[in-house]
Amino acid sequence: MAETRGFHVAVVGATGAVGQQILKTLEERDFPIEKLSLLSSSRSAGTKVSYKGESYTVCEAKPESFEGVDIALFSAGGGVSKALAPEAVTRGAIVVDNTSAFRMDENTPLVVPEVNEDDLHKHNGIIANPNCSTIQMVVALEPVRKQYGLDKVIVSTYQAVSGSGNAAVEELNEQTKAIINGEAFKPEILPVKGDKKHFQIAFNAVPQIDKFVDNGFTFEEMKMINETKKIMHMPELSVAATCVRLPIATGHSESVYFEVDSEGVSAQEMKELLKDAPGVVLQDDPANQIYPMPADCVGKNDVFVGRIRKDLDEDRGFHMWVVSDNLLKGAAWNSVQIAESLIRLGIVK
Amino acid sequence: MAETRGFHVAVVGATGAVGQQILKTLEERDFPIEKLSLLSSSRSAGTKVSYKGESYTVCEAKPESFEGVDIALFSAGGGVSKALAPEAVTRGAIVVDNTSAFRMDENTPLVVPEVNEDDLHKHNGIIANPNCSTIQMVVALEPVRKQYGLDKVIVSTYQAVSGSGNAAVEELNEQTKAIINGEAFKPEILPVKGDKKHFQIAFNAVPQIDKFVDNGFTFEEMKMINETKKIMHMPELSVAATCVRLPIATGHSESVYFEVDSEGVSAQEMKELLKDAPGVVLQDDPANQIYPMPADCVGKNDVFVGRIRKDLDEDRGFHMWVVSDNLLKGAAWNSVQIAESLIRLGIVK
């Protein structure tokens, strides 16, 4: 990446699961940082965090924290983003927001660089980073849409607990230990911290991520449905989702059925297409048992696609299995990637 | 159950994961047994097994073991069934076979009593018990087919390791302990004992159950596709499956999308229908976070259905979440249920 100067970058939610990955990613990418402000809620303020070997003290995020900030990466929950992202924008920052606060706002671009980088030009100060489960799916679907058209998507997800934060990972680990040792345990976080009931996640499958909407879908499912249409600029696309939380620390998987416009496309042609798609790594060789798995994707920025099959009945139907690190492409890496795009496109100067 | 006499019952594979559940189920159902023969491969012969407080020695299954047997319940692998089921039939027994050996044989009925009990009358000595993942799905789909017609089924499974036997459960437990303790481990069984590579199952999702077929689907997926059509007598039904193994000891879950023939059916009507369906327990109250989960289904004979939603785009499309104990309704209970039907219908006298 060619840049002319370093930038003042703020990371809001620097102590959280995603914030930590954002810092790691900025470091790995050698992001052009002149000044780094690490911010958080009052609860985590004072925590020491290291970046490139230097120790930083995390400060409570306040409106005035954003004075002089060029790029602010938010991942401290929807409430913090709603309250402080506009304050950051007023002070001249461009916000990349990893919460759901502004995703469906019609004046806020919702961006996955491989899919709709051009939408960054339409920003009004805030750019929304999509939901983790949406991002990896649209990276795999966009090349299909471009080449063969896209009509219908039905997805069932296999989601890791780190999507619910560090405390959920801790709960999975402690509960697993308790069950193995035959000890009692009390679920307190999953499936949704703020919901009424909590259920066992270790050795279980919980078909609830986020709270329920009146139509029987969960918010997570509605996010996948609505965000996919917005990112792909396809309000007419038929999308349905069933989202399930599993005893996996990190790495979301998705079983995706989709129908294209074109007739007579073969599974081999679909594989060739995805082999060269941006952000995608094809792992699809059943004869040698090569397919993506969450345990293999952790720490990697790519979206891994495999198990591509043509439907046996529907000529325009295909199945695939899509896996990615939900904290990286699903969150931190996509946010940093947006920030890199903003610089490369000259939107942040 | 009214019966006139007790029967000579043989259980083949009495020491395996399913065989043990068959014995437990026969006991719980107070099955009319006059004589019980516990059989196995030579490897497990000599093992002591208790039934109704009495100790039995498991004997090696041989052709002559079936002399005088009325009902033989086989679950010792396809090879044993292929070799010995015809021998049992020759000696006058009716075989209920829990392996895939005869499932797609056109002269062998493939039976789920809630769906196609009448097919038992067409038997030629052997009745096949379907694959675990197929059984729970057709129990939930049959009432839909009857009431509204059925056009299309797309299923993604969340399958427990006990479907691969006791050794796979042991592997999950040992691997989980090793990971938690930071120790090395070597996968040796899952995803498929007889395949070339073995992968981590703890804290992972493995999109392979059984070996691969040339078309890119696995045998497990093809079983779900072909067996569903056979059991429901719908060769024209469009069925697709993606089968995934997860770190869950027992209890298969399925995310099922289906399209009916009728237009204008509501989610509420679908719930009412399934509430009263045979073998089904409806657990569907999102407002109170009530939905089926594998951890809750273990040890129960029912098929649990929840998360019923009408598709947001396709008027004839619905989504549901189906959970059942894969060792019970998926195997042992369905086998014993077939045996009970054989007696009730007077096929075994």
XYZ file of C-alpha atoms in Angstrom:
698
model
C 0.000 0.000 0.000
C 1.427 3.370 -1.008
C 0.653 6.180 1.416
C 1.835 9.729 1.772
C 1.620 10.106 5.525
C 0.711 8.387 8.757
C -2.756 8.757 10.247
C -4.222 9.305 13.675
C -6.167 6.106 14.303
C -8.545 5.498 17.199
C -9.613 1.997 18.212
C -12.795 2.067 20.295
C -13.319 -1.166 22.234
C -9.599 -1.910 22.295
C -9.866 -4.544 25.028
C -12.647 -6.601 23.423
C -12.397 -9.774 21.322
C -12.642 -7.837 18.050
C -10.611 -4.813 19.294
C -7.687 -7.084 20.128
C -7.805 -8.592 16.641
C -7.991 -5.092 15.104
C -4.763 -4.138 16.872
C -3.082 -7.359 15.794
C -4.224 -6.793 12.208
C -3.072 -3.147 12.130
C 0.311 -4.388 13.349
C 0.540 -7.200 10.788
C -0.510 -4.912 7.945
C 1.988 -2.271 9.125
C -0.871 0.207 8.877
C 0.390 3.800 8.449
C -0.246 5.029 11.982
C 1.192 8.312 13.187
C -0.778 8.399 16.418
C -2.824 5.638 18.058
C -5.652 6.286 20.548
C -6.929 3.220 22.367
C -10.404 3.818 23.793
C -13.023 1.808 25.641
C -15.990 2.017 27.950
C -15.301 3.370 31.443
C -15.322 -0.231 32.697
C -12.158 -1.183 30.780
C -10.435 2.215 30.932
C -6.981 2.033 32.500
C -6.176 -1.370 31.001
C -2.688 -1.612 29.499
C -2.497 -2.859 25.913
C 0.606 -3.318 23.797
C 1.001 -2.316 20.146
C 4.241 -2.905 18.235
C 6.012 -3.555 21.520
C 4.872 -0.297 23.070
C 2.502 -0.159 26.043
C -0.634 1.972 25.770
C -3.146 2.841 28.455
C -6.735 2.460 27.281
C -8.757 5.632 27.953
C -12.483 6.072 28.371
C -14.034 7.081 25.054
C -15.578 10.574 25.202
C -16.618 13.013 22.469
C -13.387 14.976 22.850
C -11.294 11.783 22.489
C -11.799 12.109 18.728
C -10.183 15.538 18.280
C -7.642 15.198 15.456
C -8.534 11.538 14.729
C -8.477 10.586 11.016
C -9.902 7.071 11.231
C -11.889 5.653 14.158
C -12.488 1.893 14.276
C -15.466 1.180 16.548
C -16.202 -2.237 18.085
C -17.506 -1.496 21.588
C -21.172 -2.326 21.109
C -24.071 -0.592 19.384
C -24.763 1.807 22.242
C -21.251 3.252 22.220
C -21.327 3.612 18.426
C -24.697 5.374 18.455
C -23.516 7.821 21.093
C -19.969 8.478 19.930
C -19.632 7.768 16.191
C -21.474 11.013 15.283
C -19.225 12.882 17.736
C -16.160 11.459 15.991
C -17.556 12.477 12.586
C -18.308 16.018 13.832
C -14.636 16.241 14.777
C -13.509 15.251 11.278
C -12.898 11.521 11.682
C -14.133 8.827 9.340
C -15.695 6.034 11.383
C -15.544 2.341 10.467
C -18.208 0.858 12.729
C -18.211 -2.846 13.498
C -21.573 -2.816 15.340
C -25.081 -3.088 13.910
C -25.918 0.526 14.893
C -25.767 2.060 11.399
C -25.710 -0.965 9.088
C -29.215 -0.555 7.709
C -29.169 3.271 7.797
C -29.735 4.325 4.200
C -27.120 7.077 4.409
C -24.427 4.683 5.670
C -22.545 2.452 3.237
C -22.257 -1.165 4.366
C -19.030 -2.413 2.856
C -17.139 -5.601 2.094
C -14.242 -4.399 -0.081
C -14.277 -7.454 -2.386
C -17.964 -6.787 -3.113
C -18.839 -3.091 -2.994
C -15.741 -1.004 -2.328
C -17.151 1.774 -4.541
C -19.888 2.419 -1.973
C -17.189 3.978 0.238
C -17.391 7.108 -1.950
C -20.984 7.657 -0.787
C -20.106 7.854 2.908
C -21.337 10.563 5.278
C -18.641 10.045 7.851
C -19.623 6.557 8.947
C -18.976 3.290 7.139
C -20.594 0.180 8.578
C -18.821 -3.161 8.772
C -21.356 -5.964 8.184
C -22.225 -8.822 10.498
C -19.562 -11.562 10.579
C -21.780 -14.267 9.124
C -22.880 -11.984 6.275
C -19.355 -10.963 5.238
C -17.969 -14.409 4.516
C -21.094 -15.394 2.577
C -21.145 -12.353 0.268
C -17.415 -12.719 -0.481
C -18.236 -16.186 -1.835
C -21.483 -15.160 -3.570
C -20.350 -11.956 -5.313
C -18.253 -13.657 -8.029
C -21.224 -15.974 -8.649
C -23.600 -13.010 -9.000
C -21.250 -11.259 -11.440
C -20.726 -14.292 -13.650
C -24.013 -16.175 -13.545
C -26.555 -13.916 -11.787
C -28.085 -14.808 -8.431
C -31.736 -15.498 -7.584
C -32.005 -17.234 -4.271
C -29.888 -17.979 -1.192
C -30.717 -20.324 1.701
C -28.067 -20.505 4.408
C -27.710 -22.521 7.622
C -24.870 -21.340 9.839
C -22.501 -23.124 12.228
C -21.269 -20.209 14.350
C -18.475 -19.969 16.915
C -18.946 -18.483 20.380
C -16.284 -15.756 19.998
C -18.923 -13.881 17.992
C -20.462 -13.241 21.426
C -17.189 -11.915 22.879
C -14.400 -13.106 25.148
C -16.741 -13.956 28.015
C -18.614 -16.420 25.806
C -15.355 -18.184 24.890
C -14.549 -18.377 28.583
C -18.019 -19.820 29.260
C -17.520 -22.514 26.610
C -14.147 -23.483 28.094
C -15.302 -23.554 31.719
C -18.496 -25.444 30.873
C -16.576 -27.999 28.820
C -14.217 -28.600 31.747
C -17.142 -28.930 34.167
C -18.912 -31.497 31.979
C -15.735 -33.523 31.460
C -15.078 -33.514 35.204
C -18.701 -34.295 36.026
C -19.120 -30.994 37.874
C -22.163 -28.722 38.007
C -22.268 -25.548 35.909
C -24.655 -22.662 35.350
C -24.972 -21.083 31.881
C -24.941 -17.304 32.276
C -24.047 -15.788 28.914
C -25.040 -17.814 25.861
C -27.006 -17.828 23.703
C -27.642 -14.080 24.273
C -26.319 -12.255 27.320
C -29.271 -9.860 27.508
C -31.992 -12.469 26.963
C -33.997 -14.165 29.711
C -32.696 -17.735 29.558
C -29.211 -19.126 29.151
C -28.405 -22.592 27.877
C -25.574 -25.088 27.821
C -23.299 -24.514 24.821
C -20.639 -27.212 25.431
C -21.480 -30.391 23.441
C -24.722 -28.742 22.304
C -26.213 -26.810 19.354
C -28.297 -23.719 20.138
C -30.521 -22.417 17.334
C -30.580 -18.856 18.626
C -28.098 -16.047 17.936
C -29.280 -12.634 19.103
C -32.884 -12.087 20.223
C -36.009 -13.068 18.321
C -37.972 -10.819 15.975
C -41.778 -11.046 15.773
C -41.647 -13.034 12.525
C -39.904 -15.964 14.282
C -36.482 -15.208 12.805
C -33.690 -13.943 15.072
C -32.003 -10.578 14.617
C -28.879 -12.450 13.465
C -30.914 -14.153 10.749
C -32.525 -10.870 9.709
C -29.076 -9.243 9.604
C -27.877 -11.902 7.158
C -31.009 -11.430 5.051
C -31.082 -7.614 4.968
C -27.344 -6.953 4.890
C -26.779 -9.367 2.009
C -29.371 -7.527 -0.100
C -27.853 -4.130 0.771
C -24.187 -5.063 0.187
C -24.951 -6.809 -3.108
C -27.364 -4.046 -4.229
C -30.052 -6.676 -4.747
C -33.206 -5.725 -2.842
C -35.031 -8.319 -4.935
C -32.709 -11.218 -3.931
C -34.478 -14.008 -2.070
C -32.441 -14.761 1.087
C -33.258 -16.953 4.081
C -31.076 -17.847 7.060
C -31.075 -20.184 10.060
C -28.331 -19.268 12.532
C -26.984 -21.754 15.061
C -24.403 -21.352 17.833
C -21.993 -24.265 18.352
C -19.241 -25.321 20.787
C -16.456 -23.897 18.622
C -14.281 -21.031 19.912
C -13.539 -19.322 16.601
C -14.458 -19.881 12.942
C -17.924 -19.623 11.420
C -19.074 -22.199 8.863
C -22.039 -21.919 6.515
C -23.963 -24.424 4.440
C -25.135 -22.273 1.518
C -27.650 -23.247 -1.164
C -27.972 -20.776 -4.023
C -29.662 -20.542 -7.395
C -28.124 -18.688 -10.325
C -29.849 -17.098 -13.350
C -27.856 -19.006 -15.952
C -28.741 -22.523 -17.000
C -26.338 -25.390 -17.585
C -23.516 -24.195 -15.321
C -21.433 -27.126 -14.023
C -19.952 -27.627 -10.544
C -16.528 -27.577 -12.211
C -17.203 -24.137 -13.718
C -18.340 -22.914 -10.301
C -15.108 -24.193 -8.753
C -12.984 -22.513 -11.443
C -14.810 -19.248 -10.818
C -14.290 -19.339 -7.042
C -10.677 -20.473 -7.334
C -9.733 -17.068 -8.692
C -12.187 -14.951 -6.696
C -10.801 -12.098 -4.543
C -10.552 -12.962 -0.862
C -11.501 -16.600 -1.518
C -9.351 -19.700 -1.059
C -10.863 -22.755 -2.717
C -10.389 -25.969 -0.708
C -12.417 -28.452 -2.684
C -11.038 -31.892 -3.401
C -13.348 -34.541 -1.927
C -11.241 -37.428 -3.264
C -8.443 -36.244 -0.980
C -10.778 -35.140 1.841
C -9.926 -31.475 1.280
C -12.619 -29.088 2.485
C -12.617 -26.078 4.824
C -13.001 -26.476 8.595
C -13.089 -23.847 11.347
C -10.100 -25.376 13.189
C -7.971 -24.674 10.085
C -9.161 -21.117 9.397
C -8.286 -19.474 12.705
C -5.830 -16.599 12.319
C -6.297 -16.350 8.545
C -7.891 -13.440 6.666
C -9.369 -15.478 3.803
C -12.785 -16.919 3.140
C -12.450 -20.669 2.542
C -14.895 -22.362 0.177
C -15.390 -26.042 -0.537
C -17.926 -28.867 -0.973
C -19.222 -27.164 -4.135
C -21.923 -29.364 -5.659
C -24.564 -28.895 -8.290
C -28.040 -29.672 -6.962
C -29.270 -33.044 -8.196
C -32.732 -31.750 -9.135
C -32.477 -28.003 -9.806
C -30.235 -27.134 -12.782
C -29.678 -23.605 -11.453
C -29.045 -24.771 -7.856
C -25.687 -25.224 -6.103
C -24.450 -26.060 -2.618
C -21.245 -24.893 -0.946
C -19.553 -24.804 2.457
C -18.021 -21.464 3.468
C -15.666 -21.056 6.448
C -13.847 -18.019 7.824
C -12.348 -16.614 11.024
C -15.282 -14.603 12.370
C -12.962 -12.261 14.284
C -10.834 -11.488 11.197
C -12.645 -11.345 7.831
C -15.855 -11.335 9.871
C -14.797 -8.278 11.873
C -11.243 -6.951 12.440
C -9.728 -7.663 9.046
C -12.750 -6.360 7.129
C -12.634 -3.141 9.217
C -8.910 -2.622 8.629
C -9.378 -3.539 4.963
C -12.028 -0.790 4.704
C -9.570 1.642 6.313
C -6.913 0.628 3.767
C -9.424 1.128 0.938
C -10.300 4.587 2.294
C -6.625 5.569 2.032
C -6.011 3.891 -1.333
C -9.098 5.546 -2.870
C -7.997 8.924 -1.488
C -11.124 9.237 0.664
C -8.976 9.707 3.736
C -6.049 11.952 2.817
C -49.295 -53.580 23.568
C -51.449 -56.695 23.635
C -49.626 -59.868 22.741
C -50.466 -63.494 22.873
C -47.035 -64.906 23.586
C -43.396 -64.027 24.095
C -40.932 -64.136 21.232
C -37.420 -65.371 20.694
C -35.501 -62.169 19.988
C -31.893 -61.955 18.796
C -29.865 -58.765 19.074
C -26.873 -58.777 16.729
C -24.235 -56.210 17.695
C -25.310 -56.271 21.332
C -22.162 -54.556 22.603
C -22.222 -51.593 20.193
C -23.580 -48.063 20.726
C -26.898 -48.901 19.041
C -27.093 -52.475 20.378
C -26.857 -51.206 23.936
C -29.688 -48.759 23.289
C -31.764 -51.529 21.695
C -31.456 -53.612 24.874
C -32.352 -50.597 27.030
C -35.357 -49.855 24.823
C -36.594 -53.480 24.833
C -36.383 -53.351 28.622
C -38.222 -50.033 28.928
C -40.955 -51.140 26.504
C -41.275 -54.450 28.374
C -41.038 -56.128 24.977
C -42.624 -59.611 25.007
C -39.441 -61.661 25.046
C -39.532 -65.360 25.788
C -35.905 -65.983 24.865
C -33.126 -63.489 24.235
C -30.003 -64.251 22.162
C -27.243 -61.658 22.353
C -24.869 -61.926 19.409
C -21.845 -60.067 18.087
C -18.759 -60.339 15.940
C -16.088 -62.764 17.188
C -14.160 -59.758 18.544
C -16.820 -58.928 21.165
C -17.984 -62.491 21.842
C -17.713 -63.464 25.496
C -18.647 -59.992 26.780
C -21.177 -60.032 29.629
C -24.259 -57.857 29.135
C -27.173 -57.453 31.516
C -30.852 -57.397 30.554
C -33.589 -56.923 33.170
C -31.048 -57.621 35.886
C -29.945 -60.898 34.369
C -26.432 -61.419 33.012
C -26.049 -62.709 29.443
C -22.896 -63.803 27.648
C -22.654 -62.406 24.144
C -22.006 -65.142 21.578
C -20.439 -64.933 18.154
C -23.162 -64.608 15.505
C -23.227 -67.606 13.152
C -25.872 -68.891 10.749
C -27.049 -71.489 13.252
C -27.434 -68.814 15.972
C -30.776 -67.941 14.366
C -32.451 -71.343 14.759
C -35.834 -70.691 16.380
C -35.438 -66.894 16.403
C -38.657 -64.941 15.672
C -37.221 -61.429 15.420
C -33.553 -60.539 14.827
C -32.459 -56.952 15.366
C -29.186 -56.336 13.474
C -26.804 -53.438 14.171
C -23.329 -54.892 13.767
C -22.324 -53.220 10.506
C -23.263 -53.759 6.866
C -20.917 -56.711 6.356
C -22.454 -58.756 9.169
C -25.969 -57.980 7.931
C -25.156 -58.954 4.351
C -23.644 -62.253 5.495
C -26.091 -63.250 8.233
C -29.474 -61.560 7.683
C -30.360 -63.967 4.826
C -29.280 -66.872 7.052
C -31.625 -65.657 9.772
C -34.462 -65.333 7.252
C -33.810 -68.844 5.915
C -34.272 -70.092 9.484
C -37.637 -68.355 9.806
C -36.700 -65.113 11.550
C -37.856 -61.653 10.506
C -34.856 -59.334 10.432
C -34.970 -55.644 11.353
C -31.678 -54.372 9.980
C -30.189 -51.112 11.235
C -27.349 -51.008 8.663
C -27.383 -49.627 5.133
C -26.965 -53.125 3.612
C -30.521 -53.582 2.353
C -32.035 -50.093 2.600
C -32.163 -49.375 -1.116
C -32.898 -52.975 -2.133
C -36.221 -52.833 -3.964
C -37.505 -55.971 -2.281
C -36.779 -54.658 1.217
C -39.202 -52.238 2.882
C -37.481 -49.225 4.489
C -39.720 -48.275 7.390
C -40.418 -45.460 9.804
C -43.668 -46.553 11.507
C -45.107 -43.005 11.693
C -44.651 -42.687 7.932
C -45.000 -46.013 6.098
C -45.908 -48.761 8.540
C -48.020 -50.436 5.829
C -44.859 -51.230 3.873
C -44.112 -53.875 6.510
C -46.689 -56.130 4.825
C -44.483 -56.254 1.714
C -41.470 -57.704 3.494
C -39.435 -60.662 2.272
C -37.923 -61.473 5.623
C -35.838 -58.331 6.008
C -37.031 -54.868 7.025
C -34.495 -52.060 6.819
C -34.235 -49.333 9.444
C -33.306 -46.031 7.739
C -30.290 -43.849 8.415
C -30.560 -41.846 11.675
C -30.574 -38.430 9.998
C -33.279 -39.536 7.548
C -35.652 -40.910 10.189
C -36.073 -37.759 12.244
C -36.572 -35.643 9.115
C -39.298 -37.810 7.557
C -41.189 -38.012 10.867
C -41.435 -34.200 10.725
C -42.122 -34.004 6.975
C -44.762 -36.745 6.617
C -47.619 -34.787 8.263
C -46.698 -31.838 6.023
C -46.802 -34.025 2.909
C -50.199 -35.442 3.871
C -51.783 -32.074 4.599
C -50.173 -29.674 2.124
C -48.157 -31.777 -0.335
C -44.372 -31.611 -0.548
C -42.190 -30.448 -3.459
C -38.704 -29.733 -2.283
C -36.456 -30.350 0.732
C -33.045 -28.817 1.462
C -31.440 -29.971 4.710
C -28.215 -29.076 6.505
C -27.392 -31.399 9.395
C -25.647 -30.909 12.746
C -24.737 -34.505 13.627
C -23.403 -36.025 16.823
C -20.380 -38.314 16.951
C -22.190 -41.299 18.490
C -23.500 -41.915 14.969
C -19.972 -43.211 14.349
C -20.044 -45.522 17.366
C -18.686 -45.671 20.893
C -15.067 -45.207 19.795
C -15.935 -41.876 18.176
C -17.537 -40.641 21.404
C -14.384 -41.680 23.226
C -12.274 -39.814 20.661
C -14.326 -36.629 21.148
C -13.925 -36.850 24.922
C -10.195 -37.593 24.885
C -9.491 -34.906 22.278
C -11.498 -32.321 24.197
C -9.497 -33.094 27.360
C -6.209 -32.878 25.447
C -7.070 -29.476 23.944
C -8.214 -28.086 27.290
C -5.011 -29.316 28.937
C -2.841 -28.067 26.074
C -1.706 -31.599 25.250
C -0.989 -33.153 21.844
C -3.551 -35.480 20.255
C -3.831 -37.540 17.097
C -7.226 -37.951 15.379
C -7.644 -41.609 14.428
C -11.341 -42.251 13.883
C -13.397 -39.281 12.705
C -14.675 -38.227 10.288
C -14.706 -41.764 8.807
C -12.753 -44.626 10.324
C -12.073 -46.305 6.978
C -11.092 -43.148 5.085
C -7.528 -41.941 4.505
C -7.377 -38.835 6.679
C -8.658 -38.126 10.162
C -9.398 -34.692 11.554
C -9.904 -32.920 14.858
C -13.562 -33.055 15.937
C -13.359 -31.241 19.311
C -14.247 -27.540 18.896
C -14.515 -28.073 15.135
C -17.094 -28.727 12.393
C -16.300 -31.425 9.822
C -18.362 -31.381 6.608
C -17.894 -35.069 5.918
C -19.953 -38.007 7.176
C -19.179 -41.309 5.440
C -17.029 -41.392 2.306
C -17.492 -39.277 -0.819
C -19.428 -40.320 -3.904
C -18.258 -39.260 -7.385
C -20.856 -36.491 -7.609
C -19.260 -34.603 -4.691
C -21.943 -35.601 -2.185
C -21.089 -37.999 0.657
C -22.777 -41.378 1.110
C -24.523 -39.933 4.187
C -25.968 -37.141 2.048
C -27.039 -39.584 -0.657
C -28.643 -41.793 2.016
C -30.758 -38.855 3.182
C -31.722 -38.046 -0.413
C -32.549 -41.580 -1.584
C -34.052 -42.943 1.625
C -36.387 -39.951 2.031
C -37.796 -40.554 -1.460
C -38.222 -44.286 -0.798
C -39.834 -43.994 2.652
C -42.217 -41.243 1.544
C -42.986 -43.025 -1.761
C -42.006 -39.861 -3.628
C -39.355 -40.667 -6.256
C -40.094 -37.261 -7.774
C -39.384 -35.309 -4.552
C -36.494 -32.881 -4.845
C -34.168 -33.492 -1.874
C -30.686 -32.125 -1.157
C -28.527 -32.596 1.929
C -25.295 -31.276 3.429
C -24.162 -33.402 6.383
C -21.800 -32.072 9.033
C -20.233 -33.769 12.060
C -19.988 -31.687 15.242
C -18.491 -31.987 18.744
C -21.719 -33.261 20.290
C -21.875 -36.748 21.817
C -25.522 -37.561 21.091
C -28.431 -35.790 19.382
C -28.687 -34.871 15.702
C -30.094 -31.493 14.668
C -31.297 -30.484 11.223
C -32.023 -27.147 9.594
C -34.719 -28.084 7.088
C -36.118 -25.880 4.306
C -39.124 -27.318 2.508
C -41.691 -26.217 -0.052
C -45.293 -27.423 0.006
C -47.792 -27.682 -2.874
C -50.461 -25.555 -1.222
C -50.392 -21.765 -1.328
C -51.169 -19.408 1.522
C -50.321 -21.764 4.410
C -49.247 -19.826 7.523
C -46.468 -20.649 9.994
C -49.178 -20.928 12.651
C -51.034 -23.572 10.632
C -47.776 -25.460 10.189
C -47.200 -25.387 13.959
C -50.750 -26.612 14.661
C -50.216 -29.470 12.228
C -46.925 -30.586 13.789
C -48.186 -30.170 17.344
C -50.471 -33.157 16.847
C -48.237 -35.204 14.567
C -47.323 -38.770 15.606
C -43.856 -39.080 17.123
C -43.379 -35.294 17.103
C -43.057 -32.974 20.091
C -43.438 -29.324 19.124
C -41.084 -26.985 21.045
C -41.694 -23.688 19.343
C -42.107 -20.548 21.407
C -39.420 -18.028 20.449
C -40.767 -15.369 22.847
C -39.878 -17.727 25.692
C -36.723 -19.088 24.021
C -38.277 -22.505 23.604
C -36.752 -24.541 20.786
C -35.235 -28.030 20.570
C -31.566 -28.659 21.392
C -29.556 -31.900 21.323
C -28.578 -31.624 25.015
C -32.297 -31.812 25.909
C -33.245 -34.699 23.607
C -30.857 -37.362 24.863
C -32.643 -40.448 26.159
C -36.006 -39.497 24.613
C -37.784 -41.348 21.824
C -39.486 -38.305 20.236
C -38.602 -36.080 17.326
C -38.501 -32.460 18.546
C -39.475 -29.701 16.122
C -39.199 -25.943 16.513
C -38.130 -22.663 14.894
C -40.939 -23.086 12.332
C -40.958 -20.038 10.057
C -42.548 -19.181 6.759
C -39.983 -18.128 4.171
C -39.996 -14.363 3.668
C -39.934 -14.592 -0.141
C -41.398 -17.959 -1.154
C -45.064 -18.380 -0.183
C -44.764 -22.173 -0.315
C -41.451 -22.238 1.592
C -40.910 -23.022 5.287
C -37.981 -23.489 7.641
C -37.791 -25.725 10.704
C -35.268 -27.115 13.202
C -35.555 -30.852 13.926
C -33.725 -32.581 16.800
C -33.716 -36.189 17.978
C -31.600 -38.717 19.844
C -29.764 -40.401 16.963
C -29.310 -43.616 18.948
C -33.022 -43.873 19.820
C -35.500 -42.669 17.170
C -32.517 -42.599 14.803
C -31.710 -46.252 15.458
C -32.678 -48.379 18.492
C -36.184 -47.043 19.127
C -37.162 -47.100 15.460
C -35.960 -50.732 15.245
C -37.891 -51.790 18.348
C -40.897 -49.776 17.139
C -40.794 -51.751 13.860
C -40.671 -54.980 15.875
C -43.712 -53.829 17.882
C -45.553 -52.984 14.645
C -44.727 -56.432 13.262
C -46.435 -58.009 16.262
C -49.383 -55.578 16.359
C -50.055 -56.057 12.626
C -49.872 -59.834 13.085
C -46.908 -60.150 10.711
C -44.939 -61.918 13.423
C -47.238 -64.289 15.190
